[in-house]
mmCIF file of C-alpha atoms in Angstrom:
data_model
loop_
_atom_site.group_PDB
_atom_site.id
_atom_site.type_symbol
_atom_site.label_atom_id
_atom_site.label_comp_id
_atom_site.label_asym_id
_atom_site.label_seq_id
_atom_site.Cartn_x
_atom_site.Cartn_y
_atom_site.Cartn_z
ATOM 1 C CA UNK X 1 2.796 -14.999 5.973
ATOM 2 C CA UNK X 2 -0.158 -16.243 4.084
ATOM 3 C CA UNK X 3 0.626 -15.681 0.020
ATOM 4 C CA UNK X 4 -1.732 -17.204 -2.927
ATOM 5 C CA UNK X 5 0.644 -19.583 -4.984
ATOM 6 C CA UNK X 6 0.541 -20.895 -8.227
ATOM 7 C CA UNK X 7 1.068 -24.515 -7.329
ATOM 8 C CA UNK X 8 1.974 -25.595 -11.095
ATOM 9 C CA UNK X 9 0.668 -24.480 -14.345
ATOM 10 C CA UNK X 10 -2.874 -24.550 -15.140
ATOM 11 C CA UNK X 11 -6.071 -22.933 -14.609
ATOM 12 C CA UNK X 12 -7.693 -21.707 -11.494
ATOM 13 C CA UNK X 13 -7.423 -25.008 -9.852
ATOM 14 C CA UNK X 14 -3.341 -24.719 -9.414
ATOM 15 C CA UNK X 15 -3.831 -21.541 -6.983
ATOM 16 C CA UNK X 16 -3.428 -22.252 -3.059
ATOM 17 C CA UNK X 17 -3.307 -20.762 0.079
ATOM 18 C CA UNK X 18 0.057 -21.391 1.872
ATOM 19 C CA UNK X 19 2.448 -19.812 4.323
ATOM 20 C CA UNK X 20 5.207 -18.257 2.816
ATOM 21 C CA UNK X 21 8.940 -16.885 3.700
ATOM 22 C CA UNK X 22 9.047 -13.341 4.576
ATOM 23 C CA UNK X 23 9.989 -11.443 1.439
ATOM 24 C CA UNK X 24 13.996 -10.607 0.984
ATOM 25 C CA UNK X 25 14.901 -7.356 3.019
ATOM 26 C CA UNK X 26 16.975 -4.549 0.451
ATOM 27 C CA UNK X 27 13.377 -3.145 -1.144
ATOM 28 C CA UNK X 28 10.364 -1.443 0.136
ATOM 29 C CA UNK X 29 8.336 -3.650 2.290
ATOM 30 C CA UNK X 30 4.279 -2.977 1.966
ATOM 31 C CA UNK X 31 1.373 -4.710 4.010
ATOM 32 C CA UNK X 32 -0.695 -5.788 1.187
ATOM 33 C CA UNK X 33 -4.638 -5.073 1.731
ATOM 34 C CA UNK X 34 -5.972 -5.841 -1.546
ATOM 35 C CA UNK X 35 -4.253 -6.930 -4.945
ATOM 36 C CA UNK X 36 -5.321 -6.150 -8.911
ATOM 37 C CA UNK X 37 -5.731 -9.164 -10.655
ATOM 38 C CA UNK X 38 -5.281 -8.708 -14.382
ATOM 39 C CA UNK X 39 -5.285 -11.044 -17.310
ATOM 40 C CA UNK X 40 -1.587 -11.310 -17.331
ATOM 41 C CA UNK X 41 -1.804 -13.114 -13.883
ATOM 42 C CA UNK X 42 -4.326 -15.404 -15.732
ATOM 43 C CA UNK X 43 -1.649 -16.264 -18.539
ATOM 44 C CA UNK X 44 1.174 -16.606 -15.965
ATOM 45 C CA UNK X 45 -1.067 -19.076 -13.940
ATOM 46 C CA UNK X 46 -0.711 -21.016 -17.630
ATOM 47 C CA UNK X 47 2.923 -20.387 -18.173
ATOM 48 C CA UNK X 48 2.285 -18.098 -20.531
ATOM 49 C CA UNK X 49 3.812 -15.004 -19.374
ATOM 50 C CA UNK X 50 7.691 -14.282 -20.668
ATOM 51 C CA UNK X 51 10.127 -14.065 -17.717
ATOM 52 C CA UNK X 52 8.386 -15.777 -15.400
ATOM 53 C CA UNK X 53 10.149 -18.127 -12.683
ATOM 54 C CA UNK X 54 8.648 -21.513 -12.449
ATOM 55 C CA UNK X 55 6.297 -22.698 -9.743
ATOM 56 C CA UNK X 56 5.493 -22.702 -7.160
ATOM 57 C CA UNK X 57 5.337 -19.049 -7.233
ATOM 58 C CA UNK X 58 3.164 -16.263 -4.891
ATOM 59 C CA UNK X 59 0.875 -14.786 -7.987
ATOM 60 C CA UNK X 60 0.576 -11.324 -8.644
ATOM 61 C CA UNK X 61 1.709 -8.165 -9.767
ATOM 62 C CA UNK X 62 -0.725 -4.992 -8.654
ATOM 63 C CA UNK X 63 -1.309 -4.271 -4.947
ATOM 64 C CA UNK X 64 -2.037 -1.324 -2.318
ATOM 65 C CA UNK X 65 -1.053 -1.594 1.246
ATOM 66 C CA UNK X 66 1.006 0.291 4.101
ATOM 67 C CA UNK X 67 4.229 1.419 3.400
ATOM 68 C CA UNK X 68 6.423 0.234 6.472
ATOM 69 C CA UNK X 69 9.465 3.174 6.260
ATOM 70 C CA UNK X 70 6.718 5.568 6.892
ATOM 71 C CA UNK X 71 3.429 3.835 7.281
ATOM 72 C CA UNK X 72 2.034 5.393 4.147
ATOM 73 C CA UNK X 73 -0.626 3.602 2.064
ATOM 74 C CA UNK X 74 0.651 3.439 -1.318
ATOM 75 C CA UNK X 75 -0.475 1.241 -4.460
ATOM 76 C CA UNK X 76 2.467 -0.309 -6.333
ATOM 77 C CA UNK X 77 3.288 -3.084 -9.495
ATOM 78 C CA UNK X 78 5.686 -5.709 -9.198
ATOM 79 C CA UNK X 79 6.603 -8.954 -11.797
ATOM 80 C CA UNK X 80 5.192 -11.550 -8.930
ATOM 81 C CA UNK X 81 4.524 -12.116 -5.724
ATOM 82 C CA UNK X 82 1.843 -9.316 -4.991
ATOM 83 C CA UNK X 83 -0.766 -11.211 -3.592
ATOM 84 C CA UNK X 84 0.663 -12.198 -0.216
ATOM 85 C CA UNK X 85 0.320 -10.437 2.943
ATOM 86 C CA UNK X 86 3.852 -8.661 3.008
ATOM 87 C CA UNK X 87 5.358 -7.628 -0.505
ATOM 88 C CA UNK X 88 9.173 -6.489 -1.367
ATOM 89 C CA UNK X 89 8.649 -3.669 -4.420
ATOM 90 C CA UNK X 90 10.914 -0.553 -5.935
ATOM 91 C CA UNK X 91 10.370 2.496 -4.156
ATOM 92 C CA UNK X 92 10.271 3.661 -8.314
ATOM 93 C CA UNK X 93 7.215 1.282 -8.523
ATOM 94 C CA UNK X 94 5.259 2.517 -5.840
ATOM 95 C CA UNK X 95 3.132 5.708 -5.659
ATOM 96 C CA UNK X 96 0.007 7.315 -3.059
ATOM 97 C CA UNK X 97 -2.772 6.419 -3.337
ATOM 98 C CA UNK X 98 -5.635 9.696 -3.145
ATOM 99 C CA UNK X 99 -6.963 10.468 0.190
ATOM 100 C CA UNK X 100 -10.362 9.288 -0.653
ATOM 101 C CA UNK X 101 -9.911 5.634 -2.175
ATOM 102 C CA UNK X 102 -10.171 2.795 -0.583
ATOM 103 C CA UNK X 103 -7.608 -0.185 -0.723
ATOM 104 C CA UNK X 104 -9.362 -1.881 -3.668
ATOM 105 C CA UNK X 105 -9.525 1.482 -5.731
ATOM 106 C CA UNK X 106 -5.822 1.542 -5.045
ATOM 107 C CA UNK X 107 -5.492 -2.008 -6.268
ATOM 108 C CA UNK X 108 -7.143 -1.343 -9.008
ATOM 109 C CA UNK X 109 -5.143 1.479 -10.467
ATOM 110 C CA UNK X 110 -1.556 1.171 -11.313
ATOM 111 C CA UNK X 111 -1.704 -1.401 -14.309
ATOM 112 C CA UNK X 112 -4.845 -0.613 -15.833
ATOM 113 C CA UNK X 113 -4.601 2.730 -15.782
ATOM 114 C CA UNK X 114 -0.353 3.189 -16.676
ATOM 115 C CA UNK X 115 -1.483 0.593 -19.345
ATOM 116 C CA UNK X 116 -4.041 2.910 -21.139
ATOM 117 C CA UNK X 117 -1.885 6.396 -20.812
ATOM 118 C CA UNK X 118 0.878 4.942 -21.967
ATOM 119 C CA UNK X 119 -1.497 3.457 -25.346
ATOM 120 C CA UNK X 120 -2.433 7.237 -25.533
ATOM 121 C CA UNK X 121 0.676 8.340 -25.410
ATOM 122 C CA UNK X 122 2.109 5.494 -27.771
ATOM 123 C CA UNK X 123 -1.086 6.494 -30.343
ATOM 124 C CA UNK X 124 0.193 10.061 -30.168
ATOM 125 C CA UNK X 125 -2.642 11.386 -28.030
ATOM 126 C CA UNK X 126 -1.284 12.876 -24.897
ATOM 127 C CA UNK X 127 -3.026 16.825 -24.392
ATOM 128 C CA UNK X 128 -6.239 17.285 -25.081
ATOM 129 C CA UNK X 129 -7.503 18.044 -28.674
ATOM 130 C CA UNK X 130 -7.564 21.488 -29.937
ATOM 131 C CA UNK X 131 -11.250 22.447 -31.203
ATOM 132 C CA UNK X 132 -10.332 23.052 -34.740
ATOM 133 C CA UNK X 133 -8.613 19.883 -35.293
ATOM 134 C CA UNK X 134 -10.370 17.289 -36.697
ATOM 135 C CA UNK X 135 -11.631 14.719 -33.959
ATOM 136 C CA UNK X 136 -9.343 12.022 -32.971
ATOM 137 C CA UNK X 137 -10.690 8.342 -33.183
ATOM 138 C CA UNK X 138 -9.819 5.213 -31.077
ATOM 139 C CA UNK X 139 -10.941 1.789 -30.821
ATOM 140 C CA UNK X 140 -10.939 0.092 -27.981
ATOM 141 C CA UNK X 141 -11.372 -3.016 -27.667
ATOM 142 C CA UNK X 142 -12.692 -5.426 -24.632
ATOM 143 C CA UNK X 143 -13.809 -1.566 -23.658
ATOM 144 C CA UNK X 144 -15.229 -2.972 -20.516
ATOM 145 C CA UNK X 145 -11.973 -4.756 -18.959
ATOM 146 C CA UNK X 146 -9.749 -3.365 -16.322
ATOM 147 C CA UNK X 147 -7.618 -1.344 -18.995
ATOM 148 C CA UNK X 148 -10.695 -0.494 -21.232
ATOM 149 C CA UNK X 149 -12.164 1.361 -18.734
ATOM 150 C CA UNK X 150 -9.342 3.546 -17.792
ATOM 151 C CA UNK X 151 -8.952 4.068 -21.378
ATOM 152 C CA UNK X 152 -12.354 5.522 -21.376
ATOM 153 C CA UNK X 153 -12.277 8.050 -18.534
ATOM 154 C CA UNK X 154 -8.930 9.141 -20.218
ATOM 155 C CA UNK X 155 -9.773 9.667 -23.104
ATOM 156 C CA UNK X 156 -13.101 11.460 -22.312
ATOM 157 C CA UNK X 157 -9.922 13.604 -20.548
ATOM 158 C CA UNK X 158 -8.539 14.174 -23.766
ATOM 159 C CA UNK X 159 -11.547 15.151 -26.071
ATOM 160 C CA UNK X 160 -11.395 11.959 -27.731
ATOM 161 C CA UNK X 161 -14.365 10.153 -29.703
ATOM 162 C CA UNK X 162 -14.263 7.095 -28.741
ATOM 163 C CA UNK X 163 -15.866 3.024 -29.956
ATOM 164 C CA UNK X 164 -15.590 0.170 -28.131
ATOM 165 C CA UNK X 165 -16.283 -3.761 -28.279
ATOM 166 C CA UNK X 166 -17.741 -6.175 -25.995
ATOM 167 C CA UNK X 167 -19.955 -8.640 -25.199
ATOM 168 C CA UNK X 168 -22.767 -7.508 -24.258
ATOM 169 C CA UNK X 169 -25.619 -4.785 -24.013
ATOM 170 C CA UNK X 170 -25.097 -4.529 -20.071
ATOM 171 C CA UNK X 171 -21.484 -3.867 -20.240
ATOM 172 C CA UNK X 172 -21.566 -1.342 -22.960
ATOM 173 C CA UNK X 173 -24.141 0.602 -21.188
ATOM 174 C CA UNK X 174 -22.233 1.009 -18.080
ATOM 175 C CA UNK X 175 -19.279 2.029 -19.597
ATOM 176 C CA UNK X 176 -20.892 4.596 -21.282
ATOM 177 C CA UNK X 177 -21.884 6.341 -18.157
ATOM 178 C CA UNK X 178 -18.273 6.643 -18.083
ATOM 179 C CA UNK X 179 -18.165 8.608 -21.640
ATOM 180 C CA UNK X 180 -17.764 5.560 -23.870
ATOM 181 C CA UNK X 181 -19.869 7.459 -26.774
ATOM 182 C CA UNK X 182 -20.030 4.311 -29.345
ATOM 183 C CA UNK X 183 -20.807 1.299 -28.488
ATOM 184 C CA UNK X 184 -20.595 -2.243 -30.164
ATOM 185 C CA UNK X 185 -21.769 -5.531 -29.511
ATOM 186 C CA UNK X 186 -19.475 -8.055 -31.279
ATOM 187 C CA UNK X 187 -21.810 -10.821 -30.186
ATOM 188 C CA UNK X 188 -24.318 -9.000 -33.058
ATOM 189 C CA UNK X 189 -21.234 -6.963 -34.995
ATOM 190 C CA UNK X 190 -18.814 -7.361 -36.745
ATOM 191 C CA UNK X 191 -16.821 -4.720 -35.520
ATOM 192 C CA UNK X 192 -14.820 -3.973 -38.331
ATOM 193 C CA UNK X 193 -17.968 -3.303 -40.426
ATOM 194 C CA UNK X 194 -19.589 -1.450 -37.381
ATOM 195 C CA UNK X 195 -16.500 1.078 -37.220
ATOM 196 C CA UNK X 196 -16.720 1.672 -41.830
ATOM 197 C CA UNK X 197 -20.937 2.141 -40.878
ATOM 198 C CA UNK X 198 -20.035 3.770 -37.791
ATOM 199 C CA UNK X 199 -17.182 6.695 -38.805
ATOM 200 C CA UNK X 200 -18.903 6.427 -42.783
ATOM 201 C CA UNK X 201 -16.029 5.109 -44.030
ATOM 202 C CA UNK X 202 -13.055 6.855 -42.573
ATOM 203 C CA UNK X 203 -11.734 4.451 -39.982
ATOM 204 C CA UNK X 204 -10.143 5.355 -36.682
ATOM 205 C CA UNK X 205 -7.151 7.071 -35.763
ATOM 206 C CA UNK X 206 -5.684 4.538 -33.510
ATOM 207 C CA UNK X 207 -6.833 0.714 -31.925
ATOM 208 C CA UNK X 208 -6.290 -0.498 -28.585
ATOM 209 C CA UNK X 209 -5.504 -4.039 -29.849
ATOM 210 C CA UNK X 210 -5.133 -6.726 -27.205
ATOM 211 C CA UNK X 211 -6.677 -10.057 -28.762
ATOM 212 C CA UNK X 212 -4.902 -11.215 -30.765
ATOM 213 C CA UNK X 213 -5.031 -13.930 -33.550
ATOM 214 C CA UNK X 214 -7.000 -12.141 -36.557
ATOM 215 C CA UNK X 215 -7.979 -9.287 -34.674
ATOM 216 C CA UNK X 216 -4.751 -7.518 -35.326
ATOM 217 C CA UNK X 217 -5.346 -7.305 -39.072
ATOM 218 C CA UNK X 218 -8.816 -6.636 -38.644
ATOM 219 C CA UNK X 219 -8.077 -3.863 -36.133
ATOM 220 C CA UNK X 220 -5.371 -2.288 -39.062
ATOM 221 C CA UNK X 221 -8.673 -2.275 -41.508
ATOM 222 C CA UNK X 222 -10.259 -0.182 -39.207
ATOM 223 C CA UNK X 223 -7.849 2.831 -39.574
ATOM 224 C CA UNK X 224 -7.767 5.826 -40.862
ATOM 225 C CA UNK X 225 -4.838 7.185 -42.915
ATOM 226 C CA UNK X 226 -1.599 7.203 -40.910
ATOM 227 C CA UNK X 227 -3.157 5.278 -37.987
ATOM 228 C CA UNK X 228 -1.811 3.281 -35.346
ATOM 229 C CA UNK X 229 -2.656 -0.001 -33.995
ATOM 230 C CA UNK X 230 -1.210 -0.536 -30.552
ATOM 231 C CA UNK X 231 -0.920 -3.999 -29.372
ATOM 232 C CA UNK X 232 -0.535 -4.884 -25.584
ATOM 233 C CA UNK X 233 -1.912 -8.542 -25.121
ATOM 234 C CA UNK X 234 -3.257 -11.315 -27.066
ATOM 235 C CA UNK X 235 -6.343 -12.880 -24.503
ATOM 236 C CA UNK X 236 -7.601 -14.825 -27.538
ATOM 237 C CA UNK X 237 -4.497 -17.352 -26.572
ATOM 238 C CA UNK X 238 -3.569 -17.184 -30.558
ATOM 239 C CA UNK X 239 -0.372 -14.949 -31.596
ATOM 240 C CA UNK X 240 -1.184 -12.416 -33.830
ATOM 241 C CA UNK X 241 -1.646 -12.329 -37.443
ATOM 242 C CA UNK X 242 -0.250 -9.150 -39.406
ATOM 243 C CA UNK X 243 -0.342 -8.705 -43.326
ATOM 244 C CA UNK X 244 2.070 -5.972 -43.587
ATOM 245 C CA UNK X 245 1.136 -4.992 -47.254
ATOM 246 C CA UNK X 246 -1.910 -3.941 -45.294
ATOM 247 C CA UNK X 247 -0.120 -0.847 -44.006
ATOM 248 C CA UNK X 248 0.991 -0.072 -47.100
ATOM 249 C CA UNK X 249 -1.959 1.863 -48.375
ATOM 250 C CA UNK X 250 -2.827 3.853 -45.454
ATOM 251 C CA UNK X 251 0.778 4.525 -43.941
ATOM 252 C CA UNK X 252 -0.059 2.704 -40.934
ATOM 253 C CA UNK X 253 1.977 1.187 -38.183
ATOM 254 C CA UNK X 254 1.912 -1.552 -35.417
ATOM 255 C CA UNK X 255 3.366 -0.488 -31.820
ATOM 256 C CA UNK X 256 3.921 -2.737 -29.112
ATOM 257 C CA UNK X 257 3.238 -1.734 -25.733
ATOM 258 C CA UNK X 258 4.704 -4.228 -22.356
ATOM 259 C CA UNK X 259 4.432 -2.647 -18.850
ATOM 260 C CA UNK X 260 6.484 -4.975 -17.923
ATOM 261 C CA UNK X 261 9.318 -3.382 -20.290
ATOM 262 C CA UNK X 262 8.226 0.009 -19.861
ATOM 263 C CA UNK X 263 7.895 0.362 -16.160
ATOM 264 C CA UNK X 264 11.656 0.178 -16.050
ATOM 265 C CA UNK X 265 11.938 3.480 -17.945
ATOM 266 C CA UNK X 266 11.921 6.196 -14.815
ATOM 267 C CA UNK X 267 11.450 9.339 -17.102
ATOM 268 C CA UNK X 268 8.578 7.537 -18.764
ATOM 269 C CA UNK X 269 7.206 6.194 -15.643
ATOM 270 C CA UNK X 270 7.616 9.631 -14.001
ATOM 271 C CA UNK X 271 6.256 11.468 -16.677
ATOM 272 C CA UNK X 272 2.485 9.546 -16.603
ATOM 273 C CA UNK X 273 2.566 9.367 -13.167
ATOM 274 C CA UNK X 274 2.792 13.180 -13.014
ATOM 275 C CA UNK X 275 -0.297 13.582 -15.539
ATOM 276 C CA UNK X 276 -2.228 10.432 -13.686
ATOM 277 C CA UNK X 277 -1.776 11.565 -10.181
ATOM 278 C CA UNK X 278 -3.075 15.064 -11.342
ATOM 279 C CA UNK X 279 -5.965 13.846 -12.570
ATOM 280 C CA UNK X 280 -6.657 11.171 -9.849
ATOM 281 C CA UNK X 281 -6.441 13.975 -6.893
ATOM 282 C CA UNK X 282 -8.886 16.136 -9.178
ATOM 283 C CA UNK X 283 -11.417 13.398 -9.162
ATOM 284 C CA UNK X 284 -11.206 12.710 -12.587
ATOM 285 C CA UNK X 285 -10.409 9.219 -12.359
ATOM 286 C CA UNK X 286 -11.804 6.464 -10.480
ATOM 287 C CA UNK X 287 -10.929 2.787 -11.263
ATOM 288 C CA UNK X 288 -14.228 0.790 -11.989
ATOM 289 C CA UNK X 289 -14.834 -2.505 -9.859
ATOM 290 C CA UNK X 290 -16.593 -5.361 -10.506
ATOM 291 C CA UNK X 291 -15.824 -7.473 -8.247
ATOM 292 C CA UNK X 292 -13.978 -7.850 -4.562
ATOM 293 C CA UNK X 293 -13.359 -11.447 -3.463
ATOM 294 C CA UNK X 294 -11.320 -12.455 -0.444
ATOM 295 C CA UNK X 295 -8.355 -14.396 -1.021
ATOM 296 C CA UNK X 296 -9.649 -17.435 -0.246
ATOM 297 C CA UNK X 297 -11.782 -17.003 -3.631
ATOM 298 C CA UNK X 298 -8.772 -16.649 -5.717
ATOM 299 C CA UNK X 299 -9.267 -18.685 -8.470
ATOM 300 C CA UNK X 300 -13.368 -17.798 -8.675
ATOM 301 C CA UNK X 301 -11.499 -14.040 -9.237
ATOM 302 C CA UNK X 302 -9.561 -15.674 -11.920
ATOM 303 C CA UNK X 303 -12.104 -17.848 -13.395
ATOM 304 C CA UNK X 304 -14.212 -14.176 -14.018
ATOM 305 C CA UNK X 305 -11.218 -13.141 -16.476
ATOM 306 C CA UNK X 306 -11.062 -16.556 -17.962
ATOM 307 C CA UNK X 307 -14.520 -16.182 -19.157
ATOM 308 C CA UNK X 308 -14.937 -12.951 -19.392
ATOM 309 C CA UNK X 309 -17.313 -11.860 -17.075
ATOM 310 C CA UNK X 310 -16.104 -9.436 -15.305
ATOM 311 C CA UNK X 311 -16.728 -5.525 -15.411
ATOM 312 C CA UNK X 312 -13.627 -3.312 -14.703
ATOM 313 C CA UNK X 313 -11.968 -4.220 -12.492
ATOM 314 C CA UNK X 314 -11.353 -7.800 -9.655
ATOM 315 C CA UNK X 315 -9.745 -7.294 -6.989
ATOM 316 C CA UNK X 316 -8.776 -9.923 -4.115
ATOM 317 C CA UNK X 317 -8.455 -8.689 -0.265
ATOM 318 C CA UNK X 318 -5.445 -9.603 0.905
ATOM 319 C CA UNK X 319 -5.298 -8.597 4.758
ATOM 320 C CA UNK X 320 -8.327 -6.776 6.631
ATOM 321 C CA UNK X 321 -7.736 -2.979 6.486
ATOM 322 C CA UNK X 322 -7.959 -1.719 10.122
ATOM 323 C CA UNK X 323 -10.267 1.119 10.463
ATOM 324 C CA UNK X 324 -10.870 3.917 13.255
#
């Protein structure tokens, strides 16, 4: 079968083509039509993803195909090995995809949008607001990314007021036809000031936090009393800096948040996926794509996360999807 390999660490340039083994029988084996490419396939293209095997390795960890037990399409998220044309994956890790999506939406969905209930849900925000409670805040940064996005039509599910970074104009424009409602440029802000102007002086209630570096102390300036910074990446390539006494005076905290760890939690996993699927069959949520590039275009897919230039989601087809 034809897989795209990380041939040895690096950029882009270490991703091939090749024919691979069959995947081991014992697990659920799925035709993969498209694959998700996030940020983390980016970093374990470097080496810089914990738990990884060494290369060469078949990339990826997000895909939607045809279940072959029952020749249902489902969307599923493994560790590795994703983006090939026949993956192995836990029947726990794999879930339907809605009538009316296509492969790419389906590729699109399960770590972007797990990602951003479970930050709700780790922020403390996981029904919708009552009306006389006092607004609930979040930041979210790189608001147009794969995660961001989700994050936005979720929380415009949950009656939250939401502000969120990136680079540019364009970007925050689109994602505000999603029901981003604040918007900020950090090529012209300085987002920490922007959120004080911004909320006059309160701060938010939680931050989406996945830079990295100094952005992890600037996103704990930006709360409000008894707020929460949840951290799920660092894309800036720097670890993150934390001044604890900074929590001190607002009772904040720091929470870490790893699909990787958390997907092995069933009742967790279960739990979202009960709230997520609702929504999804409602037509409440529908995963925003950028970009579709055949596999052959791999590491032009990945290059677009390197620099930052992509809007919601990429997504790589894997095997043509045979229509009647």
């Amino acid at each position: 079968m034809k897989a795209i390999v990380i041939s040895r660490l690096g950029g882009p340039e270490v991703l091939e083509i090749r024919d691979m083994p069959e995947p081991a029988s014992g697990e659920e084996l799925v035709t993969v039509h498209a694959g998700g490419l996030n940020f983390a396939d980016v970093l374990t293209a470097r080496g810089g993803y914990p738990g990884t095997p060494d290369p060469p390795l078949i990339a990826g960890r997000e895909f939607c195909g045809i279940r072959k037990s029952d020749g249902k399409r489902v969307m599923g998220y493994a560790q590795w090995a994703a983006f090939a044309e026949r993956v192995a994956a836990r029947s726990q890790l794999l879930w339907f995809v809605p009538e009316n999506w296509t492969a790419e939406e389906g590729a699109a969905f399960p770590v972007n949008y797990f990602t951003a209930y479970l930050a709700y849900w780790k922020a403390g925000f996981t029904a919708p607001a009552r009306a006389d409670k006092k607004a609930r805040r979040v930041l979210i940064h790189a608001v147009a990314g794969g995660v961001g996005t989700a994050a936005v039509q979720i929380g415009k599910l949950l009656g939250v007021e939401m502000y969120g970074t990136s680079s540019s104009e364009e970007k925050l424009a689109r994602v505000k036809a999603l029901g981003l409602q604040h918007g900020i440029n950090y090529k012209q802000l300085d987002y920490e000031e922007a959120i004080k102007d911004l909320t006059h002086g309160e701060g938010v209630d939680a931050v989406f936090e996945m830079l990295g570096g100094e952005h992890t102390n600037k996103s704990v300036r930006c709360l409000r009393d008894f707020g929460r910074v949840i951290v799920y990446g660092s894309a800036s390539g720097k670890k993150s800096e934390l001044d604890t006494r900074l929590l001190y005076a607002k009772g904040a905290s720091v929470h870490g948040l790893w699909l990787t760890y958390l997907s092995a939690k069933q009742g967790l996993m279960t739990e979202a996926w009960q709230q997520l699927s609702t929504w999804a069959t409602h037509g409440h949520l529908h995963p925003a794509i950028g970009h579709v590039l055949p596999m052959e275009r791999a590491a032009d897919a990945y290059q677009l996360l390197t620099e930052g230039r992509n809007f919601g989601k990429v997504v790589l087809q894997i095997a043509p999807v045979m229509r009647t």
